[in-house]
Structures are given as C-alpha cells and as structure tokens.
Amino acid sequence: MDQLVERDAMMVFTIDVGAPVTIGTVGGVTRRYVPLLGGTVEGEYRGTVAPGGADWQTVAPNGMLELDARYALQLSQGIVEIRSQGIRSGSPAVLERLATGESLPPHEYYFRTAIRFFTESPKLQHLNQMLAISVGERMPNSVRIAVHRVL
C-alpha cells in the first residue's frame, strides 16, 4: 500500500480472509460473502480484528464489487463494532487478476469504503460520532485497510 496513504491513516487494519462463499446469481449479480478470520490494528489505536466477521459482496457482471462488511475490533481501550460499505472496481483485466489471487499495487484499482464505528467504551465514544473513509488493498489471503478521518 502507498506509504503516504498509511502515514495519514488513523488506523490500519490487516485482516486475514477465507475463501469466498458464493450464494448464487440473483437479478444478474452474484452474491457471496468472505469470512473475516482475524487480524491486527495498528496506528493511533492498537489491537486485533476479532475472528467471525464477514464481508457480504455483490459482484456485478463487469467484476465490480459492492462491499458490506461487519466485524469487531478488540482495542486496548475497548471493543468496537465496524460497519464498512464501499466498492472495489477496476479494469476487467485487473479485476480478473485480483480474482485469481494475484497481488497488485493498489493504485491499479479503486477500493474505498465508508466506515462507521459503534462502541460503549468511554475512552472511544468519539468514534461513535465519526464517519471514516478507507483505502484498501487486496492480497491473496488478506486485506489491508487504511482508515482516515473525514473532517
């Protein structure tokens, strides 16, 4: 991932992912989910990504993904629920290469999500009133997400 993107991030998640589970084709799009197996949180906040989340995806005929992920972070200050919605798109050739598990530089495709945080932790209450934008990178067995405050 571009070091500038990570340097400006409030958090960076590295999330291990399982194999996609295809539900089927409905209305011309493929519906599936990707199990989120756990991971790490670095940056201003530190901790782990709890196993058990999932990224529900709609795959358009052109390969673009609509993403809707829910998972939890275990930070040193408390537990945080994450709701992340966005898209991953690119040229057909790039998306095909990503689908086969190839690692590509993140500037070759578009991977952005809007993130909401939910927590009861008194030390993290400010996150409940924040919308963040992430820049993502897909690797063969993981996803790296740089999370940025929206001012």
PDB file of C-alpha atoms in Angstrom:
ATOM      1  CA  MET A   1       0.000   0.000   0.000  1.00  0.00           C
ATOM      2  CA  ASP A   2       1.161   3.527  -0.707  1.00  0.00           C
ATOM      3  CA  GLN A   3       3.137   4.692   2.342  1.00  0.00           C
ATOM      4  CA  LEU A   4       1.567   8.163   2.113  1.00  0.00           C
ATOM      5  CA  VAL A   5      -1.910   6.638   2.424  1.00  0.00           C
ATOM      6  CA  GLU A   6      -0.857   4.654   5.515  1.00  0.00           C
ATOM      7  CA  ARG A   7       1.083   7.546   7.081  1.00  0.00           C
ATOM      8  CA  ASP A   8      -2.016   9.741   7.159  1.00  0.00           C
ATOM      9  CA  ALA A   9      -4.268   6.953   8.455  1.00  0.00           C
ATOM     10  CA  MET A  10      -5.704   6.922  11.961  1.00  0.00           C
ATOM     11  CA  MET A  11      -5.732   3.107  11.882  1.00  0.00           C
ATOM     12  CA  VAL A  12      -4.545   0.374   9.556  1.00  0.00           C
ATOM     13  CA  PHE A  13      -6.304  -2.992   9.643  1.00  0.00           C
ATOM     14  CA  THR A  14      -4.690  -6.119   8.240  1.00  0.00           C
ATOM     15  CA  ILE A  15      -7.443  -8.729   8.030  1.00  0.00           C
ATOM     16  CA  ASP A  16      -6.959 -12.393   7.140  1.00  0.00           C
ATOM     17  CA  VAL A  17      -9.744 -13.610   4.857  1.00  0.00           C
ATOM     18  CA  GLY A  18     -11.168 -17.014   3.987  1.00  0.00           C
ATOM     19  CA  ALA A  19     -12.317 -18.260   0.617  1.00  0.00           C
ATOM     20  CA  PRO A  20     -15.427 -16.575  -0.804  1.00  0.00           C
ATOM     21  CA  VAL A  21     -18.685 -18.480  -0.270  1.00  0.00           C
ATOM     22  CA  THR A  22     -20.998 -17.985  -3.251  1.00  0.00           C
ATOM     23  CA  ILE A  23     -24.714 -17.722  -2.534  1.00  0.00           C
ATOM     24  CA  GLY A  24     -25.685 -17.580  -6.207  1.00  0.00           C
ATOM     25  CA  THR A  25     -26.719 -15.253  -9.003  1.00  0.00           C
ATOM     26  CA  VAL A  26     -29.769 -13.157  -8.258  1.00  0.00           C
ATOM     27  CA  GLY A  27     -31.032 -10.449 -10.595  1.00  0.00           C
ATOM     28  CA  GLY A  28     -27.926 -10.696 -12.788  1.00  0.00           C
ATOM     29  CA  VAL A  29     -25.399 -10.198  -9.977  1.00  0.00           C
ATOM     30  CA  THR A  30     -23.518 -12.764  -7.920  1.00  0.00           C
ATOM     31  CA  ARG A  31     -23.997 -12.651  -4.164  1.00  0.00           C
ATOM     32  CA  ARG A  32     -21.336 -14.031  -1.855  1.00  0.00           C
ATOM     33  CA  TYR A  33     -19.582 -13.477   1.427  1.00  0.00           C
ATOM     34  CA  VAL A  34     -15.975 -13.642   2.540  1.00  0.00           C
ATOM     35  CA  PRO A  35     -15.270 -14.839   6.106  1.00  0.00           C
ATOM     36  CA  LEU A  36     -13.023 -12.495   8.107  1.00  0.00           C
ATOM     37  CA  LEU A  37     -10.659 -14.673  10.130  1.00  0.00           C
ATOM     38  CA  GLY A  38      -8.981 -12.073  12.373  1.00  0.00           C
ATOM     39  CA  GLY A  39      -6.112  -9.664  12.100  1.00  0.00           C
ATOM     40  CA  THR A  40      -4.316  -6.661  13.536  1.00  0.00           C
ATOM     41  CA  VAL A  41      -4.973  -2.961  14.130  1.00  0.00           C
ATOM     42  CA  GLU A  42      -2.057  -0.515  14.039  1.00  0.00           C
ATOM     43  CA  GLY A  43      -1.731   3.259  14.223  1.00  0.00           C
ATOM     44  CA  GLU A  44      -3.323   5.638  16.743  1.00  0.00           C
ATOM     45  CA  TYR A  45      -5.360   2.683  18.001  1.00  0.00           C
ATOM     46  CA  ARG A  46      -3.841  -0.755  18.537  1.00  0.00           C
ATOM     47  CA  GLY A  47      -5.357  -4.177  18.928  1.00  0.00           C
ATOM     48  CA  THR A  48      -6.793  -7.050  16.951  1.00  0.00           C
ATOM     49  CA  VAL A  49      -9.562  -7.749  14.486  1.00  0.00           C
ATOM     50  CA  ALA A  50     -11.743 -10.421  16.084  1.00  0.00           C
ATOM     51  CA  PRO A  51     -12.421 -13.551  14.024  1.00  0.00           C
ATOM     52  CA  GLY A  52     -16.020 -14.118  12.966  1.00  0.00           C
ATOM     53  CA  GLY A  53     -16.857 -11.110  10.819  1.00  0.00           C
ATOM     54  CA  ALA A  54     -17.893 -11.271   7.183  1.00  0.00           C
ATOM     55  CA  ASP A  55     -17.773  -9.141   4.058  1.00  0.00           C
ATOM     56  CA  TRP A  56     -21.018  -9.591   2.101  1.00  0.00           C
ATOM     57  CA  GLN A  57     -20.379  -8.836  -1.542  1.00  0.00           C
ATOM     58  CA  THR A  58     -22.378  -8.240  -4.692  1.00  0.00           C
ATOM     59  CA  VAL A  59     -20.334  -8.954  -7.816  1.00  0.00           C
ATOM     60  CA  ALA A  60     -21.537  -7.112 -10.930  1.00  0.00           C
ATOM     61  CA  PRO A  61     -21.118  -8.673 -14.377  1.00  0.00           C
ATOM     62  CA  ASN A  62     -18.195  -6.285 -15.028  1.00  0.00           C
ATOM     63  CA  GLY A  63     -16.425  -7.558 -11.870  1.00  0.00           C
ATOM     64  CA  MET A  64     -17.064  -4.524  -9.673  1.00  0.00           C
ATOM     65  CA  LEU A  65     -17.727  -5.449  -6.040  1.00  0.00           C
ATOM     66  CA  GLU A  66     -20.173  -3.759  -3.714  1.00  0.00           C
ATOM     67  CA  LEU A  67     -18.922  -4.441  -0.191  1.00  0.00           C
ATOM     68  CA  ASP A  68     -20.803  -4.586   3.103  1.00  0.00           C
ATOM     69  CA  ALA A  69     -18.570  -5.793   5.939  1.00  0.00           C
ATOM     70  CA  ARG A  70     -19.262  -6.136   9.651  1.00  0.00           C
ATOM     71  CA  TYR A  71     -16.645  -7.123  12.155  1.00  0.00           C
ATOM     72  CA  ALA A  72     -15.269  -6.234  15.587  1.00  0.00           C
ATOM     73  CA  LEU A  73     -12.028  -4.746  16.842  1.00  0.00           C
ATOM     74  CA  GLN A  74     -10.574  -5.551  20.228  1.00  0.00           C
ATOM     75  CA  LEU A  75      -8.621  -2.390  21.039  1.00  0.00           C
ATOM     76  CA  SER A  76      -6.717  -1.671  24.236  1.00  0.00           C
ATOM     77  CA  GLN A  77      -9.471   0.857  25.140  1.00  0.00           C
ATOM     78  CA  GLY A  78     -12.423  -1.484  24.402  1.00  0.00           C
ATOM     79  CA  ILE A  79     -14.415  -3.372  21.779  1.00  0.00           C
ATOM     80  CA  VAL A  80     -15.562  -1.572  18.622  1.00  0.00           C
ATOM     81  CA  GLU A  81     -18.078  -2.803  16.047  1.00  0.00           C
ATOM     82  CA  ILE A  82     -17.204  -1.842  12.472  1.00  0.00           C
ATOM     83  CA  ARG A  83     -19.685  -1.350   9.640  1.00  0.00           C
ATOM     84  CA  SER A  84     -17.876  -0.820   6.331  1.00  0.00           C
ATOM     85  CA  GLN A  85     -19.617  -0.266   2.985  1.00  0.00           C
ATOM     86  CA  GLY A  86     -17.964   0.516  -0.314  1.00  0.00           C
ATOM     87  CA  ILE A  87     -16.765  -0.629  -3.703  1.00  0.00           C
ATOM     88  CA  ARG A  88     -13.798  -2.236  -5.396  1.00  0.00           C
ATOM     89  CA  SER A  89     -13.536  -1.632  -9.122  1.00  0.00           C
ATOM     90  CA  GLY A  90     -11.012  -1.512 -11.911  1.00  0.00           C
ATOM     91  CA  SER A  91     -10.405  -2.579 -15.462  1.00  0.00           C
ATOM     92  CA  PRO A  92     -11.634  -6.081 -16.370  1.00  0.00           C
ATOM     93  CA  ALA A  93      -8.038  -7.306 -16.689  1.00  0.00           C
ATOM     94  CA  VAL A  94      -7.058  -6.005 -13.241  1.00  0.00           C
ATOM     95  CA  LEU A  95     -10.184  -7.385 -11.570  1.00  0.00           C
ATOM     96  CA  GLU A  96      -9.572 -10.776 -13.179  1.00  0.00           C
ATOM     97  CA  ARG A  97      -6.014 -10.807 -11.838  1.00  0.00           C
ATOM     98  CA  LEU A  98      -7.252  -9.896  -8.341  1.00  0.00           C
ATOM     99  CA  ALA A  99      -9.861 -12.672  -8.543  1.00  0.00           C
ATOM    100  CA  THR A 100      -7.113 -15.233  -9.183  1.00  0.00           C
ATOM    101  CA  GLY A 101      -5.299 -14.127  -6.024  1.00  0.00           C
ATOM    102  CA  GLU A 102      -2.594 -12.001  -7.582  1.00  0.00           C
ATOM    103  CA  SER A 103      -1.253  -9.077  -5.524  1.00  0.00           C
ATOM    104  CA  LEU A 104      -1.408  -5.816  -7.439  1.00  0.00           C
ATOM    105  CA  PRO A 105      -0.347  -2.300  -6.469  1.00  0.00           C
ATOM    106  CA  PRO A 106      -3.406  -0.530  -5.012  1.00  0.00           C
ATOM    107  CA  HIS A 107      -3.095   2.359  -7.475  1.00  0.00           C
ATOM    108  CA  GLU A 108      -4.147  -0.075 -10.248  1.00  0.00           C
ATOM    109  CA  TYR A 109      -7.710  -0.368  -8.894  1.00  0.00           C
ATOM    110  CA  TYR A 110     -10.213   1.542  -6.779  1.00  0.00           C
ATOM    111  CA  PHE A 111     -11.016   0.137  -3.309  1.00  0.00           C
ATOM    112  CA  ARG A 112     -12.769   2.546  -0.920  1.00  0.00           C
ATOM    113  CA  THR A 113     -15.231   2.147   1.934  1.00  0.00           C
ATOM    114  CA  ALA A 114     -17.155   4.375   4.320  1.00  0.00           C
ATOM    115  CA  ILE A 115     -16.720   3.160   7.901  1.00  0.00           C
ATOM    116  CA  ARG A 116     -18.935   3.645  10.971  1.00  0.00           C
ATOM    117  CA  PHE A 117     -17.837   2.747  14.484  1.00  0.00           C
ATOM    118  CA  PHE A 118     -20.032   1.566  17.371  1.00  0.00           C
ATOM    119  CA  THR A 119     -18.714   1.200  20.921  1.00  0.00           C
ATOM    120  CA  GLU A 120     -19.771   1.589  24.541  1.00  0.00           C
ATOM    121  CA  SER A 121     -16.194   2.233  25.711  1.00  0.00           C
ATOM    122  CA  PRO A 122     -15.984   5.610  27.489  1.00  0.00           C
ATOM    123  CA  LYS A 123     -12.486   6.114  26.065  1.00  0.00           C
ATOM    124  CA  LEU A 124     -13.717   5.596  22.486  1.00  0.00           C
ATOM    125  CA  GLN A 125     -17.036   7.491  22.485  1.00  0.00           C
ATOM    126  CA  HIS A 126     -15.712   9.978  19.899  1.00  0.00           C
ATOM    127  CA  LEU A 127     -15.651   7.135  17.332  1.00  0.00           C
ATOM    128  CA  ASN A 128     -19.459   6.793  17.555  1.00  0.00           C
ATOM    129  CA  GLN A 129     -19.783  10.291  16.091  1.00  0.00           C
ATOM    130  CA  MET A 130     -17.372   9.806  13.206  1.00  0.00           C
ATOM    131  CA  LEU A 131     -17.515   8.711   9.591  1.00  0.00           C
ATOM    132  CA  ALA A 132     -14.192   7.465   8.235  1.00  0.00           C
ATOM    133  CA  ILE A 133     -13.089   6.642   4.699  1.00  0.00           C
ATOM    134  CA  SER A 134     -10.758   3.770   3.969  1.00  0.00           C
ATOM    135  CA  VAL A 135      -8.401   2.927   1.159  1.00  0.00           C
ATOM    136  CA  GLY A 136      -7.999  -0.811   0.713  1.00  0.00           C
ATOM    137  CA  GLU A 137      -5.582  -3.247  -0.811  1.00  0.00           C
ATOM    138  CA  ARG A 138      -6.424  -6.882  -1.598  1.00  0.00           C
ATOM    139  CA  MET A 139      -3.717  -9.500  -1.182  1.00  0.00           C
ATOM    140  CA  PRO A 140      -4.059 -13.274  -1.764  1.00  0.00           C
ATOM    141  CA  ASN A 141      -5.121 -14.150   1.810  1.00  0.00           C
ATOM    142  CA  SER A 142      -5.708 -10.782   3.427  1.00  0.00           C
ATOM    143  CA  VAL A 143      -6.955  -7.243   3.041  1.00  0.00           C
ATOM    144  CA  ARG A 144      -5.140  -4.150   4.255  1.00  0.00           C
ATOM    145  CA  ILE A 145      -7.358  -1.174   5.102  1.00  0.00           C
ATOM    146  CA  ALA A 146      -6.011   2.331   5.844  1.00  0.00           C
ATOM    147  CA  VAL A 147      -8.728   4.238   7.748  1.00  0.00           C
ATOM    148  CA  HIS A 148      -8.867   8.060   7.525  1.00  0.00           C
ATOM    149  CA  ARG A 149     -10.884  10.617   9.454  1.00  0.00           C
ATOM    150  CA  VAL A 150     -13.287  12.706   7.400  1.00  0.00           C
ATOM    151  CA  LEU A 151     -13.067  16.282   8.647  1.00  0.00           C
TER     152      LEU A 151
END
